[in-house]
PDB file of C-alpha atoms in Angstrom:
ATOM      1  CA  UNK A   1      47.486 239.400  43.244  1.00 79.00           C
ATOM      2  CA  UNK A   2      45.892 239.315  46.752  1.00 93.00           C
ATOM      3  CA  UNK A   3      48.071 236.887  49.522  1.00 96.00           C
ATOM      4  CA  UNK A   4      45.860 235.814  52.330  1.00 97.00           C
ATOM      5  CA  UNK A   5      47.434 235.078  55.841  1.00 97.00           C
ATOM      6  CA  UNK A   6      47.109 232.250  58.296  1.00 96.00           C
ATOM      7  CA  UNK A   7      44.161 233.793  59.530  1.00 97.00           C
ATOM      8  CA  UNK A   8      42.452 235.003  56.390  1.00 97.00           C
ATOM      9  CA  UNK A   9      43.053 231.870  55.048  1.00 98.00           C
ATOM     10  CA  UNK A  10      41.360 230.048  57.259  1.00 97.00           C
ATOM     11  CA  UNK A  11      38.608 231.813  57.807  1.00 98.00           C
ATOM     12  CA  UNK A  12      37.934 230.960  53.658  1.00 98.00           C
ATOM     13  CA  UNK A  13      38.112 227.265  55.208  1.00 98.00           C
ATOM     14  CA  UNK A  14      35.282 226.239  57.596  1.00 98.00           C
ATOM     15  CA  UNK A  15      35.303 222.849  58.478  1.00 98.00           C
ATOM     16  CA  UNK A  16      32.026 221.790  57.459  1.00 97.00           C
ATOM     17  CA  UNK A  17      32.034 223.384  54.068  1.00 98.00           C
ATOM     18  CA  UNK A  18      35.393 222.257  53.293  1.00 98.00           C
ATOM     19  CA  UNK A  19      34.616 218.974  53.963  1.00 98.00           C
ATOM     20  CA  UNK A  20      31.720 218.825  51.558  1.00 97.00           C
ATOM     21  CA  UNK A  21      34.043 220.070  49.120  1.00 97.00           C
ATOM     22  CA  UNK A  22      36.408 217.703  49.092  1.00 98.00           C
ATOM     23  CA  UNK A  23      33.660 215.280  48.847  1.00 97.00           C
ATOM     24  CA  UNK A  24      32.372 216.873  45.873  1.00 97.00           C
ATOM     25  CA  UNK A  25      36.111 217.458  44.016  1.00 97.00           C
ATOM     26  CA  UNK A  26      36.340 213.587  44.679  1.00 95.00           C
ATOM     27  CA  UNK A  27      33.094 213.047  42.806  1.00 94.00           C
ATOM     28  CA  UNK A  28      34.325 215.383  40.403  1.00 96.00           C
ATOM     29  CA  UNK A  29      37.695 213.500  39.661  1.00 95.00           C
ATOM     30  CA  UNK A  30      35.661 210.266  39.525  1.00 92.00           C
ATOM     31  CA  UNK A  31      33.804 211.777  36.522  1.00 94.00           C
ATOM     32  CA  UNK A  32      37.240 213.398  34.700  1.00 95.00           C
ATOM     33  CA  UNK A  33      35.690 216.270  35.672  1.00 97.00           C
ATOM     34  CA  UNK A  34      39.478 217.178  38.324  1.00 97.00           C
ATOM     35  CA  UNK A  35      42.762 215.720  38.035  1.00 96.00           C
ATOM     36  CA  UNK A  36      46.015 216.503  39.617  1.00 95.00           C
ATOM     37  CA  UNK A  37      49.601 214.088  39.715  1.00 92.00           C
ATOM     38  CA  UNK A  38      50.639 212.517  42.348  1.00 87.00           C
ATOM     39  CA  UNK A  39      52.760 215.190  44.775  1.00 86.00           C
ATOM     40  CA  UNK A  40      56.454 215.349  43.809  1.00 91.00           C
ATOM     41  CA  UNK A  41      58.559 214.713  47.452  1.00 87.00           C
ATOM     42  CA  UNK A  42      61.811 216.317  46.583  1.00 93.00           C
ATOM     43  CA  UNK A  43      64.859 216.477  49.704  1.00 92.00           C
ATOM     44  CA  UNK A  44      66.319 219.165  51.165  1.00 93.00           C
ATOM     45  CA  UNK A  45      69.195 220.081  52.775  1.00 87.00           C
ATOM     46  CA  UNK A  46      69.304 219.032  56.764  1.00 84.00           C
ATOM     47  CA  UNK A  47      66.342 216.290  56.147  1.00 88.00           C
ATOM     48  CA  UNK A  48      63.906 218.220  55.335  1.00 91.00           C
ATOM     49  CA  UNK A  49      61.821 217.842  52.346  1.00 91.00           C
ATOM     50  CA  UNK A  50      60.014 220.107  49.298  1.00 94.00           C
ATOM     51  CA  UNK A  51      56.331 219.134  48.571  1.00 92.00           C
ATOM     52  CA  UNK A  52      55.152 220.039  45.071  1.00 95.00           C
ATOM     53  CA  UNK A  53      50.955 219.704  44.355  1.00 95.00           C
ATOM     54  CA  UNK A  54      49.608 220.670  41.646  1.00 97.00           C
ATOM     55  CA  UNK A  55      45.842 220.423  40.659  1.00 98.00           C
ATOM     56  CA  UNK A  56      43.123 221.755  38.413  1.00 97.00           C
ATOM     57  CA  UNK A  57      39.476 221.253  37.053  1.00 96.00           C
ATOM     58  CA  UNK A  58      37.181 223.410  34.359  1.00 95.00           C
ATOM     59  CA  UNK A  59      37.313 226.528  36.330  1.00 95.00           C
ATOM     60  CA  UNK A  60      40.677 226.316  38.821  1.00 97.00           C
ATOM     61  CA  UNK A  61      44.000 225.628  39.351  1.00 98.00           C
ATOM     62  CA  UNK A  62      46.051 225.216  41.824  1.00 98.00           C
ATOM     63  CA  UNK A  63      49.801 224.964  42.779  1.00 98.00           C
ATOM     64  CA  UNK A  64      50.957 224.037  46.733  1.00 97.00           C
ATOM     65  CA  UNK A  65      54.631 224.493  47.038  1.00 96.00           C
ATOM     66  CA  UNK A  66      55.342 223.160  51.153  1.00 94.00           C
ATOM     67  CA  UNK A  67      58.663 222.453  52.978  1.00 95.00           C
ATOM     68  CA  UNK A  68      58.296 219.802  55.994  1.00 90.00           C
ATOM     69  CA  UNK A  69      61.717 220.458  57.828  1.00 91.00           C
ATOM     70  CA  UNK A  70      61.877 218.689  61.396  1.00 85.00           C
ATOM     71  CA  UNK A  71      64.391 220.855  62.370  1.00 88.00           C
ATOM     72  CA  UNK A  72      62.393 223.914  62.341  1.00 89.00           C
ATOM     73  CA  UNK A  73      60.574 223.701  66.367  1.00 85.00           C
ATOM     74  CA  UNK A  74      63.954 223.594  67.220  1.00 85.00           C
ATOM     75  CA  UNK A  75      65.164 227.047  65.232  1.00 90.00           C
ATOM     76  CA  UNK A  76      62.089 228.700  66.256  1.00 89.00           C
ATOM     77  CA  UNK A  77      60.157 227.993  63.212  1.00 90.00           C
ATOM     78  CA  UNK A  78      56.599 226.002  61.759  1.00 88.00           C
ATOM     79  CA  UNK A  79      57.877 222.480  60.928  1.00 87.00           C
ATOM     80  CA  UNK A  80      55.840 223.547  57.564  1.00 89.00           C
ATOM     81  CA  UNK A  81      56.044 226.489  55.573  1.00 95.00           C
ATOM     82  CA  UNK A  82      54.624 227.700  52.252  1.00 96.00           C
ATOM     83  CA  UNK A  83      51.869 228.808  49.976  1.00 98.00           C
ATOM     84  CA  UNK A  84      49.214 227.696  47.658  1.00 98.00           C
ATOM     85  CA  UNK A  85      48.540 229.898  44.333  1.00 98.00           C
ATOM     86  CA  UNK A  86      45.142 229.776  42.813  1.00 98.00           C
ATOM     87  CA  UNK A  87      44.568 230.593  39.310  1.00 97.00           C
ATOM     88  CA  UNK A  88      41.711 231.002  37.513  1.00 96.00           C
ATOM     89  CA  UNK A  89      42.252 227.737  34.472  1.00 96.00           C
ATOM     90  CA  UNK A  90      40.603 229.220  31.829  1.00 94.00           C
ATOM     91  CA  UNK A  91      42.611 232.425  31.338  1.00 95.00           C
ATOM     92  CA  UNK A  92      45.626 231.501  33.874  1.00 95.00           C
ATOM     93  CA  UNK A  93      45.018 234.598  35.958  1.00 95.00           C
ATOM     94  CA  UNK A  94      45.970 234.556  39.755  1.00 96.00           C
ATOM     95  CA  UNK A  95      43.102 234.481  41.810  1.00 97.00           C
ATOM     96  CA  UNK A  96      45.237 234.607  44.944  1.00 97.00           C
ATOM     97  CA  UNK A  97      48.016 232.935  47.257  1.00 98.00           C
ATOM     98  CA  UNK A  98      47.036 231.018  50.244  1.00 98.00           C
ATOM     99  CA  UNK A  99      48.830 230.103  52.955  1.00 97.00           C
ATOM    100  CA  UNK A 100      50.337 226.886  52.442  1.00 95.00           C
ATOM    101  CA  UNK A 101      50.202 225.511  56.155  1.00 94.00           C
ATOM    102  CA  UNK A 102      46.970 226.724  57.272  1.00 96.00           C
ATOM    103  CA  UNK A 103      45.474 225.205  54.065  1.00 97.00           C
ATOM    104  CA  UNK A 104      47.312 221.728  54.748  1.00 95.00           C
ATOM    105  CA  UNK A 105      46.098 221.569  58.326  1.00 96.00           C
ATOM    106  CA  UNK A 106      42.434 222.642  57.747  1.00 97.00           C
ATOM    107  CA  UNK A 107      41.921 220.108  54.370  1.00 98.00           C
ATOM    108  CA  UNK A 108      43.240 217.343  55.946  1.00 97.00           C
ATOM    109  CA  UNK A 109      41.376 217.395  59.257  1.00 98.00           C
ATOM    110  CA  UNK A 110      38.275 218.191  56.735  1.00 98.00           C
ATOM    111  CA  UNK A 111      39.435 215.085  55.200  1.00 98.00           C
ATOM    112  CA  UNK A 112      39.404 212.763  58.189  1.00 98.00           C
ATOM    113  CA  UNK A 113      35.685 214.580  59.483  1.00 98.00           C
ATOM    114  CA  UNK A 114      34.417 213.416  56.049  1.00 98.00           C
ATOM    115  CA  UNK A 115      36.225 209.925  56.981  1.00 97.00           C
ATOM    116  CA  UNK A 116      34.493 209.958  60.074  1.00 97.00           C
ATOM    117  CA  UNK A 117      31.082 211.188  58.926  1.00 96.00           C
ATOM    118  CA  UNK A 118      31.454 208.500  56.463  1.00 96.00           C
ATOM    119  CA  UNK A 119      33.390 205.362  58.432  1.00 96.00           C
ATOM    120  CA  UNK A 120      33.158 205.774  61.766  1.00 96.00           C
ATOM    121  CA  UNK A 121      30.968 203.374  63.712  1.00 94.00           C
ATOM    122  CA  UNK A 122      30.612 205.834  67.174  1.00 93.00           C
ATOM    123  CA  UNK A 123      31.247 209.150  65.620  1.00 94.00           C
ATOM    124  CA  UNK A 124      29.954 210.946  68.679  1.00 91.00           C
ATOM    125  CA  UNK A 125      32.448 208.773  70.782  1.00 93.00           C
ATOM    126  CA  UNK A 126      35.101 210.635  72.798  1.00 96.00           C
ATOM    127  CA  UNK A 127      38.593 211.314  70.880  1.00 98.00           C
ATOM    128  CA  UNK A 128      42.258 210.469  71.711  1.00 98.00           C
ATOM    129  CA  UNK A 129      44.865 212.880  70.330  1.00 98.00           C
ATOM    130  CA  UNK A 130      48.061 211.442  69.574  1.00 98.00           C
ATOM    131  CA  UNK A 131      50.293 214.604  69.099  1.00 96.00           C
ATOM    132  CA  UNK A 132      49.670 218.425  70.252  1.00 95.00           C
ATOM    133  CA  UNK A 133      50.943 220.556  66.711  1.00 92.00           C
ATOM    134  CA  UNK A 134      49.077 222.034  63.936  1.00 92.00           C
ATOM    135  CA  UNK A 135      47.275 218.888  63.271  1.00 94.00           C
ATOM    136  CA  UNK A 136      46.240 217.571  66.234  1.00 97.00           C
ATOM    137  CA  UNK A 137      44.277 221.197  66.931  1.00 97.00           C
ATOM    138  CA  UNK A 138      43.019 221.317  63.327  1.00 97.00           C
ATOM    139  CA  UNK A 139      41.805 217.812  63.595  1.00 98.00           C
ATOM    140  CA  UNK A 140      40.243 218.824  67.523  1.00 98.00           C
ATOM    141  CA  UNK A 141      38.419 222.019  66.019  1.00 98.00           C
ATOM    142  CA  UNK A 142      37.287 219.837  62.740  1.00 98.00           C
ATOM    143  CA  UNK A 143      36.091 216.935  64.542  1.00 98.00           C
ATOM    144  CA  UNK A 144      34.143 219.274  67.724  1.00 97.00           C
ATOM    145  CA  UNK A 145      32.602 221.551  65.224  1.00 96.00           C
ATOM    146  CA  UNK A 146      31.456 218.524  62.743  1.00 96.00           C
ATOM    147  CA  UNK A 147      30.428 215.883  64.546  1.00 96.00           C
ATOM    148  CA  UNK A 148      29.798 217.346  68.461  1.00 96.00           C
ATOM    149  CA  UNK A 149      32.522 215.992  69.995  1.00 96.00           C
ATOM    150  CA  UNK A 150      32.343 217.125  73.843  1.00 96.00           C
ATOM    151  CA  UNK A 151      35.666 214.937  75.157  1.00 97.00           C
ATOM    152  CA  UNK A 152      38.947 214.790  73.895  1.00 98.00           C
ATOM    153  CA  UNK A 153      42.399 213.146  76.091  1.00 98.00           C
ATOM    154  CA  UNK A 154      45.731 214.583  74.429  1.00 98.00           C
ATOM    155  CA  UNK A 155      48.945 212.765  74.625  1.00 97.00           C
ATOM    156  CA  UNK A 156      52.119 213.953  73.301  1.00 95.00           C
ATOM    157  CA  UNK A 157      55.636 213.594  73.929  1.00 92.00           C
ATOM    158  CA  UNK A 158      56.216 217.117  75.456  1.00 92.00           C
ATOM    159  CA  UNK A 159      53.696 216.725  78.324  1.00 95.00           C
ATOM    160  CA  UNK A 160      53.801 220.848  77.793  1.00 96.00           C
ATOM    161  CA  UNK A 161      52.097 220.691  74.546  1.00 95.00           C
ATOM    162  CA  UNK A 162      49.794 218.196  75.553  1.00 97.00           C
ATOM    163  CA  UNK A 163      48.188 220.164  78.302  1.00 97.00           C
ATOM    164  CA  UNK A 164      48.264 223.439  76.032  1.00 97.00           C
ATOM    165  CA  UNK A 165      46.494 222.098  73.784  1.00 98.00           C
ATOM    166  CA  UNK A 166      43.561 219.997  76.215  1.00 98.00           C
ATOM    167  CA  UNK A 167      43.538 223.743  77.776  1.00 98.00           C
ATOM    168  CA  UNK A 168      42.644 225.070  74.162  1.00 97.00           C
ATOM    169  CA  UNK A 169      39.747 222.169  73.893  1.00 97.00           C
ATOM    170  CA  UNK A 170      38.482 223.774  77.499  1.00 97.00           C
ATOM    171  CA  UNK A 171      38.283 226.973  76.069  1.00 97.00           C
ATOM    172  CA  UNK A 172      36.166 225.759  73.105  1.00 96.00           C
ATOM    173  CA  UNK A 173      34.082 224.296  75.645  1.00 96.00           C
ATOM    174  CA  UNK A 174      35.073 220.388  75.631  1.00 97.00           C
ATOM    175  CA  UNK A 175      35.909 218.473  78.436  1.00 97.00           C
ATOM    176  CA  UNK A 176      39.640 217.959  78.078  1.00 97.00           C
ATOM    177  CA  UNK A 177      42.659 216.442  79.648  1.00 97.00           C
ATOM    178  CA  UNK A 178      46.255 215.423  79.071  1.00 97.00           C
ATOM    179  CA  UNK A 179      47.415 211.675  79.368  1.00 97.00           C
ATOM    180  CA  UNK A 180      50.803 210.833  80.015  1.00 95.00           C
ATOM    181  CA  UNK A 181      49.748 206.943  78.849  1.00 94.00           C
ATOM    182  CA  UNK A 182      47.101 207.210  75.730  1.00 94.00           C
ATOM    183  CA  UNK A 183      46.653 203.022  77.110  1.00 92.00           C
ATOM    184  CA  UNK A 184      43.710 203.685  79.498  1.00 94.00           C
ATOM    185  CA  UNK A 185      42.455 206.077  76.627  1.00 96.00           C
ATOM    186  CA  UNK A 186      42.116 203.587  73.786  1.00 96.00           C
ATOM    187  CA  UNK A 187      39.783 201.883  76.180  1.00 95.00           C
ATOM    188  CA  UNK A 188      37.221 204.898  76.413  1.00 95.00           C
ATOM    189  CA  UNK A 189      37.697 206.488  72.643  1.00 97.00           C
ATOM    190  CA  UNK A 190      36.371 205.554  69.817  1.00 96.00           C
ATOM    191  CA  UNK A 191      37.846 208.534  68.005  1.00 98.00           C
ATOM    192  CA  UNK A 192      41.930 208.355  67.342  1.00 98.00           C
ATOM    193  CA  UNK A 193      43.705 210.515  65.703  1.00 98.00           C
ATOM    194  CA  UNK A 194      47.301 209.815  65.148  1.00 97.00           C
ATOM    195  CA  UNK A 195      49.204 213.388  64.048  1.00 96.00           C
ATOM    196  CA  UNK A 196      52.876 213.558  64.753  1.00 92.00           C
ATOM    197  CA  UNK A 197      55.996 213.180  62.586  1.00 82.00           C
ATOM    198  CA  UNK A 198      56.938 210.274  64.094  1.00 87.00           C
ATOM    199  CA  UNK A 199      59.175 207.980  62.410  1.00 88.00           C
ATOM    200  CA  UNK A 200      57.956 204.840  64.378  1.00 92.00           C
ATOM    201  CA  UNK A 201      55.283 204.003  65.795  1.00 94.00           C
ATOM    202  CA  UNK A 202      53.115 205.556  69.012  1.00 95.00           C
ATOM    203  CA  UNK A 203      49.825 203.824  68.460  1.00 96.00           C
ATOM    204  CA  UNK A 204      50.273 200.351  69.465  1.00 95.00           C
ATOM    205  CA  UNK A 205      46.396 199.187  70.393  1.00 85.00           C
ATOM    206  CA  UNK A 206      44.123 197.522  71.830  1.00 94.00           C
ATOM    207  CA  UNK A 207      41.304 199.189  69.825  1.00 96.00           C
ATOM    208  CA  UNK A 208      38.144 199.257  70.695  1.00 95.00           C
ATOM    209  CA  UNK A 209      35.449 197.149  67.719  1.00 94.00           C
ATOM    210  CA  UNK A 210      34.224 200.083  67.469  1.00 95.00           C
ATOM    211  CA  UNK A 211      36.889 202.777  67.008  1.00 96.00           C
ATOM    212  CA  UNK A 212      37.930 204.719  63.981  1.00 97.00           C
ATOM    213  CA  UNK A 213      41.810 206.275  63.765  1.00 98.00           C
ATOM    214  CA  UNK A 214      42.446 208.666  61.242  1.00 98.00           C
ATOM    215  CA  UNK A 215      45.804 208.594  60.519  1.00 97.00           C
ATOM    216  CA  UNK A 216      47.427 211.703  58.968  1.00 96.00           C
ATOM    217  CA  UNK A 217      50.980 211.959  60.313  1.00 92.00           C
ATOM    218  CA  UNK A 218      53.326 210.061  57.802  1.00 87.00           C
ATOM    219  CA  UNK A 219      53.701 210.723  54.577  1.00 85.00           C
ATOM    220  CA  UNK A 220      56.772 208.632  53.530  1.00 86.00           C
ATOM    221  CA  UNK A 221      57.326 205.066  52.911  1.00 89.00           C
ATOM    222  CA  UNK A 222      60.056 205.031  55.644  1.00 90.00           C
ATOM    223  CA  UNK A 223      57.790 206.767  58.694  1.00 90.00           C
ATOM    224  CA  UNK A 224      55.155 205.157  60.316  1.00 93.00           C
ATOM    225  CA  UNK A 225      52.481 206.171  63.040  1.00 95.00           C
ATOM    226  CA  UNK A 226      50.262 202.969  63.337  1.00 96.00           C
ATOM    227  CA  UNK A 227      52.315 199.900  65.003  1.00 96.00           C
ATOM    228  CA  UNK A 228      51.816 197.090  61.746  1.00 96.00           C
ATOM    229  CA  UNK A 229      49.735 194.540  64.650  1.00 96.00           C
ATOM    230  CA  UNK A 230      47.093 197.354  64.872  1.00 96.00           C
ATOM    231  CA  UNK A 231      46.726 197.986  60.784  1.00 96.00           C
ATOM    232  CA  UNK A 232      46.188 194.160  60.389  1.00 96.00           C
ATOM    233  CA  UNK A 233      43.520 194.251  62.639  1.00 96.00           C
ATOM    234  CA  UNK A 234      41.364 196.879  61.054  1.00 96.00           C
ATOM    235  CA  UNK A 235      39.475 197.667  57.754  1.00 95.00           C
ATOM    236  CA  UNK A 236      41.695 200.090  56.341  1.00 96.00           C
ATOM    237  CA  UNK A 237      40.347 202.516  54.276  1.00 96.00           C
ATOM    238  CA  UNK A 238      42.727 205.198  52.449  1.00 96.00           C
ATOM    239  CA  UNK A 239      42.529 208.961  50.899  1.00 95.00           C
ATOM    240  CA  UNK A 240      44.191 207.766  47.828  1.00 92.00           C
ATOM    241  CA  UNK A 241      45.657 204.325  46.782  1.00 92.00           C
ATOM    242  CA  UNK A 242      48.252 205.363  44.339  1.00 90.00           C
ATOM    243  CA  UNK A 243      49.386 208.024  47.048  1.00 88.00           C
ATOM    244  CA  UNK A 244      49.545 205.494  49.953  1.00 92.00           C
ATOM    245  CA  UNK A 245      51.338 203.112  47.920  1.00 90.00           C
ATOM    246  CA  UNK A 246      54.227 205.834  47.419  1.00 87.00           C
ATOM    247  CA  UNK A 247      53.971 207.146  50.858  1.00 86.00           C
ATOM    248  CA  UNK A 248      51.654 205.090  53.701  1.00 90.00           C
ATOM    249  CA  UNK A 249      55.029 204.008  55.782  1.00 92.00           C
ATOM    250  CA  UNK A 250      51.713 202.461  58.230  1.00 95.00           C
ATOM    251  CA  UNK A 251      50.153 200.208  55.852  1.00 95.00           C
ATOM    252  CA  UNK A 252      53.394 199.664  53.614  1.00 94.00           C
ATOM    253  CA  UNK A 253      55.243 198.367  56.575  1.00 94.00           C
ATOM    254  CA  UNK A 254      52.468 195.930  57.796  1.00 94.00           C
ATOM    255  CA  UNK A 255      52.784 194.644  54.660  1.00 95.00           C
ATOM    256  CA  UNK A 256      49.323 195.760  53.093  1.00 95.00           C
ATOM    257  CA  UNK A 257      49.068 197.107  49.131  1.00 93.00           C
ATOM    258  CA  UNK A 258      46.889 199.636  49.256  1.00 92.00           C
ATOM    259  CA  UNK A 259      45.245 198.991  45.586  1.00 91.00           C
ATOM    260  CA  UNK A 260      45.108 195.143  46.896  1.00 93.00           C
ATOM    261  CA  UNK A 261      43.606 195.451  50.539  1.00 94.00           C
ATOM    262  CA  UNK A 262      42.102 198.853  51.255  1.00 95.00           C
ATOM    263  CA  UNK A 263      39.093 201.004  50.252  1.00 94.00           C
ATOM    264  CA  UNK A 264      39.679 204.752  48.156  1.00 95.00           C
ATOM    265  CA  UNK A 265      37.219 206.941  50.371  1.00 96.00           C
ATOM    266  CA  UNK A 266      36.071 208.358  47.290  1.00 94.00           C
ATOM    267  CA  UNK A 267      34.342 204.864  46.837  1.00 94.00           C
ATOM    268  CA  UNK A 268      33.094 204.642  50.449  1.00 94.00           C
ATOM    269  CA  UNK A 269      31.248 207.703  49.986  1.00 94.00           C
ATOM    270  CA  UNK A 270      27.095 206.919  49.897  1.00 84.00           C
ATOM    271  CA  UNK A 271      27.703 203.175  50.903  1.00 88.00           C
ATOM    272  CA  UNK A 272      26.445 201.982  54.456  1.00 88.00           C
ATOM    273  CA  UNK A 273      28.448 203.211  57.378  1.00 86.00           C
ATOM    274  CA  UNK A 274      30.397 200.479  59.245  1.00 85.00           C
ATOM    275  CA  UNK A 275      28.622 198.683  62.072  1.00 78.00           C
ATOM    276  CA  UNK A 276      31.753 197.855  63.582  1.00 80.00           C
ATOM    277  CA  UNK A 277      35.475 198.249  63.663  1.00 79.00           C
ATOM    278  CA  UNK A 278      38.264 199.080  64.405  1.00 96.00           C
ATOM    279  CA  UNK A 279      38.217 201.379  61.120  1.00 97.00           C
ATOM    280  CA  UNK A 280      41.282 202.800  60.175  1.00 97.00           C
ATOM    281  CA  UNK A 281      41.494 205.632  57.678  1.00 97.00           C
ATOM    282  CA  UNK A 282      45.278 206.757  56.200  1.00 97.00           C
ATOM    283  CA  UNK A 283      45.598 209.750  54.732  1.00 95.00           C
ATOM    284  CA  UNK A 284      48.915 211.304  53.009  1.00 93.00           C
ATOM    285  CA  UNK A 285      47.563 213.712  51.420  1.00 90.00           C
ATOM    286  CA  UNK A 286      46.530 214.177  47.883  1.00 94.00           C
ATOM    287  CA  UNK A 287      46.758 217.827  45.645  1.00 95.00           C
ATOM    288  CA  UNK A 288      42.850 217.333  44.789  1.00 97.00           C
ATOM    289  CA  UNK A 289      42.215 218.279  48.428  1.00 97.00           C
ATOM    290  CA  UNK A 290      44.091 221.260  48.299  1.00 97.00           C
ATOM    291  CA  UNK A 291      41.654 222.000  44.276  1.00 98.00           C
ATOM    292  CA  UNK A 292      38.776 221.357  46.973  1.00 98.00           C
ATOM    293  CA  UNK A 293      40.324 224.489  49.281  1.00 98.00           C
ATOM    294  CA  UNK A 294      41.244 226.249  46.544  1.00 97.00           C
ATOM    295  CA  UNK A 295      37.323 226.159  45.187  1.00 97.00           C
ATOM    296  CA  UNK A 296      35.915 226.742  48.070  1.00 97.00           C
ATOM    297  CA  UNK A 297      37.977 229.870  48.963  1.00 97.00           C
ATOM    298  CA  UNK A 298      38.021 231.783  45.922  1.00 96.00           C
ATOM    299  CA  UNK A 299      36.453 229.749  43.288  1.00 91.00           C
ATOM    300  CA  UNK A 300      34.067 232.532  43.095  1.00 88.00           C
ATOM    301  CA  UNK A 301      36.888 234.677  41.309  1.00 89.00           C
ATOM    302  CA  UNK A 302      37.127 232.711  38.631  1.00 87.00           C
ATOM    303  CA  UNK A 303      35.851 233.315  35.326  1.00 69.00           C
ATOM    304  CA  UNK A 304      32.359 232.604  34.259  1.00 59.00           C
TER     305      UNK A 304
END
């Protein structure tokens, strides 16, 4: 059994590919072809909570086993830890254990460039960051290296972070800067991101008609990123329904069903882009994004 780091793991993970591949695994599951439950949320002690996604198709399985725990910045610790096993599914065999974290970061900022690539009526617009973690970097890396973005603003609530991470943009070459009021910078982007573990909401509009948010932070029924007057002014397109009508706090709260009033991306894929917005994409996360990492990093192990 070989365990890849942070590192190794990502390096299995470029962008690019990884987006494809989650394109493809949704094909796949469209056909009967991938399946996977919906993720088991179970609590832990001190608020913090035990993700459990399992997933599989002809050739591979997978298992993600995650902890979110908000206390952890605060101890000196990821606010995520954990692992994701691959296994070969025709003989069981481990193929190798991922890490958890740096496989949730990179497939779900694959996931939004594949929302973008797909929804997004300026994708080469400039991009506002709304939070300065794991995410927000994953998502700035994902969205430079697949679609060219050259300007990114960063807000966050530690102005620290925010300007850490715009530095880390300058380094990659972008033009980058911290905001201390992301108002002004809904007015220029047409790229949002929204990736914090906010409980409330800290994107409160105006859009732009043509801007796209990809909104990736909450996962629970009871959090919410996206003040409910901005949802109700977009399209709203989602990763999964059934898993945003367990855990889409942002749409939920606004009062939208998710089978009822917004668009699987799986069926958005090949249809005309959107001439105009705002677009809003929620994502909570789904285990056949982590079969589409799992594939693409060492579903060349498996059995033939």
């Amino acid at each position: 059994m070989e365990f890849y780091d942070a590192d190794r793991t990502a390096a299995l993970l470029p962008y690019d590919a990884l987006a494809d591949a989650i394109a493809a695994t949704l094909v796949d599951a469209a056909r009967g072809l991938a399946s996977a439950p919906e993720r088991i949320h179970h609590p832990l002690a001190g608020g913090g909570t035990l993700l459990v996604m399992p997933a599989a198709d002809r050739r591979v399985a997978v298992n993600k086993l995650v902890t979110v725990c908000p206390g952890n910045p605060g101890r000196g610790l990821p606010l995520l830890l954990g692992s994701m096993t691959v296994l070969d599914a025709a003989t069981g065999r481990c193929l190798g254990v991922l890490d958890g974290p740096a496989v949730t970061a990179r497939r779900t900022a694959a996931l939004s460039l594949l929302a973008a690539r797909t929804l997004a009526p300026r994708p080469g617009g400039a991009l506002l960051l709304l939070g300065a973690g794991v995410q927000a970097r994953a998502h700035l890396e994902a969205l430079h290296q697949g679609l060219g973005t050259r300007r990114v603003l960063v807000h966050s609530r530690t102005p620290a972070r925010a300007e850490a991470l715009a530095a880390h943009a300058r380094a990659l070459g972008l033009e980058a800067a911290a905001v201390a009021d992301p108002g002004p910078a809904l007015e220029e982007c047409a790229l949002v991101v929204t990736a914090t573990c906010s409980p409330v909401p800290v994107l409160h509009g105006p859009l732009r008609r043509d801007a796209f948010v990809a909104a990736v932070g909450a996962f629970r029924a009871d959090m919410a990123e996206v003040a409910p007057q901005v949802v109700r002014v977009c399209r709203v397109f989602v990763d999964t329904a059934a898993g945003c009508a367990a855990g889409a706090g942002d749409l939920l709260q606004a009062g939208l069903d998710p089978a009822r009033d917004c668009t699987p991306l799986a069926e958005a894929l090949g249809a005309p882009r959107p001439v105009e917005g705002p677009v809003l994409f929620k994502s909570v996360g789904h285990a056949l994004f982590d079969l589409a990492a799992g594939r693409l990093a060492l579903g060349a192990k498996a059995r033939r």
